Each structure stands twice: as C-alpha cells, then as structure tokens.
Amino acid sequence: FAYTVSNGVSRSQRAEVAVHVRPAPSDVTPPQVVWNSPAADGVVANVGLAPLVDLDTVKLYGPGVRVHFSEALDSSTVTTRTVHLAPAGGQPVSLFVTYLGIDNGVAAYPLQPIQHDTAYVVTLAPEIADLAGNRMASPVTWRFDMGQTTAQRVFLPIIRR
C-alpha cells in the first residue's frame, strides 16, 4: 500500500509499503487439499458448449476446476505441468491454470469444450509446493462425471387468428 503524511501545511512524498509474510523456517508440513470442485465422484450438469470467458486471446470453457489448499503455495509450482484434467483413460485436456493467492486456491479451465456423458479425472502432481518449498506428500486425484449438455431452447409465442 502507499501513504502520504500531511501536517496541514505541507504534504510528504508518497511512500510505498510492502508487507512480506514468510513461512517459519521450521515449516515442514506439506500443503494439503482442503476442498475441491467438482466434487469427487460428483456429476456436473447443465454445462453449455459456449465458452464461459471469450477474450480475443483465449476462450475458457466449463466446468472450471477449483482447489483450495491448507496454506499459501509457491505460484511457480502451479502450472499446466502440475494440474491435469483428462477423460478417464484418455489424453489430458489443454487447460488455463492459475494460482489464486487470496484464498490459497487453484483454478483451471479447459481451453476447448469437453465431452459430455464422460468421466473425467483431475490430478494434482506432487511437485506443487508451499512457500517453504514443502511439496505435496503424494499426487491428489479425483474423478467426476460430466452430465448431459444443456440444449438451447427457444420458446415461440402462440398466435391465434
């Protein structure tokens, strides 16, 4: 944050203040998943085929994968190399992956529509680490099912003559 000081007559130059909180040197606890969405063994329904986000440079599709961790992570360890989404037994889907430091969260979104009526597996690689460098104890994997696609319905008025 930034501040200035004034005595009513003159004003100081703007000063920038940064607060850095570093982990304790004795931190040896690896980060743990607190919750995730979609839920393990859950069914995701009502996901359309249109992108959730459509920018000039990227389109992001649903469902988004969200993971909340027990502590802050080293953001450089949260990448497309450590967060995977794939159909069960299939090849990984291309993802947009980001670390959300404000809530110790990870968000990942497919870069193309994914198949409905299909089981998907999310895998978090053990290379994901906290700020002290502690890596996850083991990979974290869960499965969810994609339900039916939501069809666009058009309702036309009935005109009586």
PDB file of C-alpha atoms in Angstrom:
ATOM      1  CA  PHE A   1       0.000   0.000   0.000  1.00  0.00           C
ATOM      2  CA  ALA A   2       1.018   3.627  -0.229  1.00  0.00           C
ATOM      3  CA  TYR A   3       0.597   6.631   2.036  1.00  0.00           C
ATOM      4  CA  THR A   4       1.442  10.296   2.418  1.00  0.00           C
ATOM      5  CA  VAL A   5       1.748  12.413   5.562  1.00  0.00           C
ATOM      6  CA  SER A   6       0.367  15.913   5.958  1.00  0.00           C
ATOM      7  CA  ASN A   7       0.692  18.419   8.805  1.00  0.00           C
ATOM      8  CA  GLY A   8      -1.963  20.691   7.320  1.00  0.00           C
ATOM      9  CA  VAL A   9       0.622  22.953   5.674  1.00  0.00           C
ATOM     10  CA  SER A  10       2.761  20.606   3.630  1.00  0.00           C
ATOM     11  CA  ARG A  11       2.462  17.073   2.336  1.00  0.00           C
ATOM     12  CA  SER A  12       5.176  14.409   2.183  1.00  0.00           C
ATOM     13  CA  GLN A  13       6.094  12.467  -0.899  1.00  0.00           C
ATOM     14  CA  ARG A  14       4.172   9.265  -1.467  1.00  0.00           C
ATOM     15  CA  ALA A  15       5.746   6.263   0.286  1.00  0.00           C
ATOM     16  CA  GLU A  16       5.245   2.663  -0.821  1.00  0.00           C
ATOM     17  CA  VAL A  17       4.990  -0.026   1.860  1.00  0.00           C
ATOM     18  CA  ALA A  18       5.174  -3.751   1.131  1.00  0.00           C
ATOM     19  CA  VAL A  19       4.481  -6.422   3.734  1.00  0.00           C
ATOM     20  CA  HIS A  20       6.033  -9.825   3.119  1.00  0.00           C
ATOM     21  CA  VAL A  21       4.992 -12.736   5.304  1.00  0.00           C
ATOM     22  CA  ARG A  22       7.447 -15.582   5.087  1.00  0.00           C
ATOM     23  CA  PRO A  23       6.889 -19.107   6.358  1.00  0.00           C
ATOM     24  CA  ALA A  24       8.546 -20.147   9.566  1.00  0.00           C
ATOM     25  CA  PRO A  25      11.905 -21.864   8.994  1.00  0.00           C
ATOM     26  CA  SER A  26      10.526 -24.825  10.930  1.00  0.00           C
ATOM     27  CA  ASP A  27       7.636 -25.337   8.457  1.00  0.00           C
ATOM     28  CA  VAL A  28       7.936 -28.926   7.235  1.00  0.00           C
ATOM     29  CA  THR A  29       4.226 -29.560   6.647  1.00  0.00           C
ATOM     30  CA  PRO A  30       3.286 -30.137   3.008  1.00  0.00           C
ATOM     31  CA  PRO A  31       0.257 -28.366   1.561  1.00  0.00           C
ATOM     32  CA  GLN A  32      -2.981 -30.345   1.659  1.00  0.00           C
ATOM     33  CA  VAL A  33      -6.179 -30.095  -0.357  1.00  0.00           C
ATOM     34  CA  VAL A  34      -8.983 -28.729   1.842  1.00  0.00           C
ATOM     35  CA  TRP A  35     -11.769 -28.892  -0.753  1.00  0.00           C
ATOM     36  CA  ASN A  36     -12.213 -29.260  -4.472  1.00  0.00           C
ATOM     37  CA  SER A  37     -14.851 -28.654  -7.105  1.00  0.00           C
ATOM     38  CA  PRO A  38     -16.240 -30.505  -8.948  1.00  0.00           C
ATOM     39  CA  ALA A  39     -16.606 -32.830  -6.002  1.00  0.00           C
ATOM     40  CA  ALA A  40     -15.073 -36.294  -6.057  1.00  0.00           C
ATOM     41  CA  ASP A  41     -17.494 -38.755  -7.687  1.00  0.00           C
ATOM     42  CA  GLY A  42     -19.858 -35.874  -8.402  1.00  0.00           C
ATOM     43  CA  VAL A  43     -21.880 -35.231 -11.534  1.00  0.00           C
ATOM     44  CA  VAL A  44     -21.567 -31.888 -13.283  1.00  0.00           C
ATOM     45  CA  ALA A  45     -24.782 -30.962 -15.071  1.00  0.00           C
ATOM     46  CA  ASN A  46     -26.022 -28.005 -17.057  1.00  0.00           C
ATOM     47  CA  VAL A  47     -22.718 -27.050 -18.634  1.00  0.00           C
ATOM     48  CA  GLY A  48     -23.260 -25.491 -22.026  1.00  0.00           C
ATOM     49  CA  LEU A  49     -20.957 -25.669 -25.012  1.00  0.00           C
ATOM     50  CA  ALA A  50     -20.375 -21.907 -25.192  1.00  0.00           C
ATOM     51  CA  PRO A  51     -17.239 -20.511 -23.524  1.00  0.00           C
ATOM     52  CA  LEU A  52     -17.520 -19.074 -20.019  1.00  0.00           C
ATOM     53  CA  VAL A  53     -14.929 -16.450 -20.968  1.00  0.00           C
ATOM     54  CA  ASP A  54     -14.368 -15.308 -24.542  1.00  0.00           C
ATOM     55  CA  LEU A  55     -11.449 -12.914 -24.878  1.00  0.00           C
ATOM     56  CA  ASP A  56      -9.521 -12.021 -28.009  1.00  0.00           C
ATOM     57  CA  THR A  57      -6.641 -14.257 -26.959  1.00  0.00           C
ATOM     58  CA  VAL A  58      -8.314 -17.122 -25.088  1.00  0.00           C
ATOM     59  CA  LYS A  59     -11.608 -18.931 -24.597  1.00  0.00           C
ATOM     60  CA  LEU A  60     -12.268 -20.710 -21.303  1.00  0.00           C
ATOM     61  CA  TYR A  61     -14.887 -23.448 -21.037  1.00  0.00           C
ATOM     62  CA  GLY A  62     -16.671 -25.129 -18.169  1.00  0.00           C
ATOM     63  CA  PRO A  63     -16.594 -26.757 -15.877  1.00  0.00           C
ATOM     64  CA  GLY A  64     -13.895 -24.921 -14.010  1.00  0.00           C
ATOM     65  CA  VAL A  65     -11.835 -26.964 -11.564  1.00  0.00           C
ATOM     66  CA  ARG A  66     -11.241 -25.234  -8.209  1.00  0.00           C
ATOM     67  CA  VAL A  67      -8.982 -26.489  -5.432  1.00  0.00           C
ATOM     68  CA  HIS A  68      -8.427 -24.843  -2.042  1.00  0.00           C
ATOM     69  CA  PHE A  69      -5.211 -25.637  -0.151  1.00  0.00           C
ATOM     70  CA  SER A  70      -4.378 -25.563   3.552  1.00  0.00           C
ATOM     71  CA  GLU A  71      -1.700 -22.886   3.070  1.00  0.00           C
ATOM     72  CA  ALA A  72      -0.199 -20.491   0.560  1.00  0.00           C
ATOM     73  CA  LEU A  73       1.562 -22.098  -2.398  1.00  0.00           C
ATOM     74  CA  ASP A  74       4.620 -21.214  -4.412  1.00  0.00           C
ATOM     75  CA  SER A  75       2.785 -19.938  -7.501  1.00  0.00           C
ATOM     76  CA  SER A  76       5.602 -21.098  -9.787  1.00  0.00           C
ATOM     77  CA  THR A  77       4.675 -24.712  -8.926  1.00  0.00           C
ATOM     78  CA  VAL A  78       1.043 -24.304 -10.054  1.00  0.00           C
ATOM     79  CA  THR A  79       1.173 -24.839 -13.817  1.00  0.00           C
ATOM     80  CA  THR A  80      -0.211 -26.965 -16.618  1.00  0.00           C
ATOM     81  CA  ARG A  81       2.563 -29.433 -15.724  1.00  0.00           C
ATOM     82  CA  THR A  82       1.172 -29.946 -12.210  1.00  0.00           C
ATOM     83  CA  VAL A  83      -2.602 -29.644 -12.774  1.00  0.00           C
ATOM     84  CA  HIS A  84      -4.217 -32.105 -15.194  1.00  0.00           C
ATOM     85  CA  LEU A  85      -7.719 -32.883 -16.424  1.00  0.00           C
ATOM     86  CA  ALA A  86      -8.323 -35.888 -18.663  1.00  0.00           C
ATOM     87  CA  PRO A  87     -11.142 -38.186 -19.676  1.00  0.00           C
ATOM     88  CA  ALA A  88     -10.783 -41.434 -17.712  1.00  0.00           C
ATOM     89  CA  GLY A  89      -8.135 -43.414 -19.599  1.00  0.00           C
ATOM     90  CA  GLY A  90      -7.634 -40.601 -22.135  1.00  0.00           C
ATOM     91  CA  GLN A  91      -5.220 -37.828 -23.015  1.00  0.00           C
ATOM     92  CA  PRO A  92      -5.084 -34.638 -20.901  1.00  0.00           C
ATOM     93  CA  VAL A  93      -7.227 -31.671 -21.891  1.00  0.00           C
ATOM     94  CA  SER A  94      -5.469 -28.345 -22.576  1.00  0.00           C
ATOM     95  CA  LEU A  95      -6.040 -26.076 -19.578  1.00  0.00           C
ATOM     96  CA  PHE A  96      -5.683 -22.500 -18.439  1.00  0.00           C
ATOM     97  CA  VAL A  97      -4.268 -22.793 -14.890  1.00  0.00           C
ATOM     98  CA  THR A  98      -3.834 -20.003 -12.352  1.00  0.00           C
ATOM     99  CA  TYR A  99      -2.982 -19.657  -8.674  1.00  0.00           C
ATOM    100  CA  LEU A 100      -5.398 -17.550  -6.611  1.00  0.00           C
ATOM    101  CA  GLY A 101      -3.214 -16.374  -3.745  1.00  0.00           C
ATOM    102  CA  ILE A 102      -6.000 -14.519  -1.989  1.00  0.00           C
ATOM    103  CA  ASP A 103      -7.596 -17.816  -0.917  1.00  0.00           C
ATOM    104  CA  ASN A 104      -4.782 -20.349  -1.436  1.00  0.00           C
ATOM    105  CA  GLY A 105      -6.712 -21.635  -4.425  1.00  0.00           C
ATOM    106  CA  VAL A 106      -6.032 -23.065  -7.830  1.00  0.00           C
ATOM    107  CA  ALA A 107      -8.383 -22.587 -10.774  1.00  0.00           C
ATOM    108  CA  ALA A 108      -8.194 -24.493 -14.043  1.00  0.00           C
ATOM    109  CA  TYR A 109     -10.433 -24.140 -17.090  1.00  0.00           C
ATOM    110  CA  PRO A 110     -10.483 -26.200 -20.299  1.00  0.00           C
ATOM    111  CA  LEU A 111      -9.383 -24.308 -23.411  1.00  0.00           C
ATOM    112  CA  GLN A 112     -11.941 -26.192 -25.523  1.00  0.00           C
ATOM    113  CA  PRO A 113     -15.349 -27.722 -24.782  1.00  0.00           C
ATOM    114  CA  ILE A 114     -15.083 -31.080 -23.045  1.00  0.00           C
ATOM    115  CA  GLN A 115     -17.194 -34.151 -23.774  1.00  0.00           C
ATOM    116  CA  HIS A 116     -20.473 -34.691 -22.002  1.00  0.00           C
ATOM    117  CA  ASP A 117     -21.572 -38.123 -20.731  1.00  0.00           C
ATOM    118  CA  THR A 118     -17.901 -38.766 -19.906  1.00  0.00           C
ATOM    119  CA  ALA A 119     -15.953 -39.449 -16.716  1.00  0.00           C
ATOM    120  CA  TYR A 120     -13.031 -37.088 -16.075  1.00  0.00           C
ATOM    121  CA  VAL A 121     -10.050 -37.368 -13.739  1.00  0.00           C
ATOM    122  CA  VAL A 122      -8.296 -34.409 -12.110  1.00  0.00           C
ATOM    123  CA  THR A 123      -4.702 -34.966 -10.995  1.00  0.00           C
ATOM    124  CA  LEU A 124      -2.570 -32.616  -8.927  1.00  0.00           C
ATOM    125  CA  ALA A 125       1.093 -33.549  -9.185  1.00  0.00           C
ATOM    126  CA  PRO A 126       3.224 -33.762  -6.016  1.00  0.00           C
ATOM    127  CA  GLU A 127       5.520 -31.030  -7.374  1.00  0.00           C
ATOM    128  CA  ILE A 128       3.020 -28.443  -6.093  1.00  0.00           C
ATOM    129  CA  ALA A 129       4.785 -26.828  -3.122  1.00  0.00           C
ATOM    130  CA  ASP A 130       4.130 -24.304  -0.373  1.00  0.00           C
ATOM    131  CA  LEU A 131       6.172 -21.136   0.216  1.00  0.00           C
ATOM    132  CA  ALA A 132       8.679 -23.051   2.363  1.00  0.00           C
ATOM    133  CA  GLY A 133       9.324 -25.461  -0.516  1.00  0.00           C
ATOM    134  CA  ASN A 134       7.425 -28.402   1.006  1.00  0.00           C
ATOM    135  CA  ARG A 135       5.957 -30.481  -1.811  1.00  0.00           C
ATOM    136  CA  MET A 136       2.651 -32.303  -1.564  1.00  0.00           C
ATOM    137  CA  ALA A 137       3.132 -35.701   0.051  1.00  0.00           C
ATOM    138  CA  SER A 138       1.633 -37.543  -2.948  1.00  0.00           C
ATOM    139  CA  PRO A 139      -0.445 -36.885  -6.051  1.00  0.00           C
ATOM    140  CA  VAL A 140      -4.078 -35.988  -5.427  1.00  0.00           C
ATOM    141  CA  THR A 141      -6.585 -37.486  -7.854  1.00  0.00           C
ATOM    142  CA  TRP A 142     -10.347 -37.476  -8.060  1.00  0.00           C
ATOM    143  CA  ARG A 143     -12.980 -38.277 -10.634  1.00  0.00           C
ATOM    144  CA  PHE A 144     -16.222 -36.586 -11.678  1.00  0.00           C
ATOM    145  CA  ASP A 145     -18.772 -37.232 -14.404  1.00  0.00           C
ATOM    146  CA  MET A 146     -19.984 -34.774 -16.999  1.00  0.00           C
ATOM    147  CA  GLY A 147     -23.756 -34.920 -17.431  1.00  0.00           C
ATOM    148  CA  GLN A 148     -25.814 -34.132 -20.490  1.00  0.00           C
ATOM    149  CA  THR A 149     -25.180 -30.941 -22.427  1.00  0.00           C
ATOM    150  CA  THR A 150     -27.708 -28.181 -21.939  1.00  0.00           C
ATOM    151  CA  ALA A 151     -29.602 -27.539 -25.121  1.00  0.00           C
ATOM    152  CA  GLN A 152     -30.634 -24.047 -26.041  1.00  0.00           C
ATOM    153  CA  ARG A 153     -34.411 -23.833 -26.027  1.00  0.00           C
ATOM    154  CA  VAL A 154     -36.352 -21.293 -27.963  1.00  0.00           C
ATOM    155  CA  PHE A 155     -39.930 -20.654 -26.943  1.00  0.00           C
ATOM    156  CA  LEU A 156     -42.107 -19.060 -29.582  1.00  0.00           C
ATOM    157  CA  PRO A 157     -45.383 -17.359 -28.779  1.00  0.00           C
ATOM    158  CA  ILE A 158     -48.597 -18.949 -29.972  1.00  0.00           C
ATOM    159  CA  ILE A 159     -50.592 -16.587 -32.136  1.00  0.00           C
ATOM    160  CA  ARG A 160     -54.282 -17.246 -32.535  1.00  0.00           C
ATOM    161  CA  ARG A 161     -56.155 -15.921 -35.525  1.00  0.00           C
TER     162      ARG A 161
END
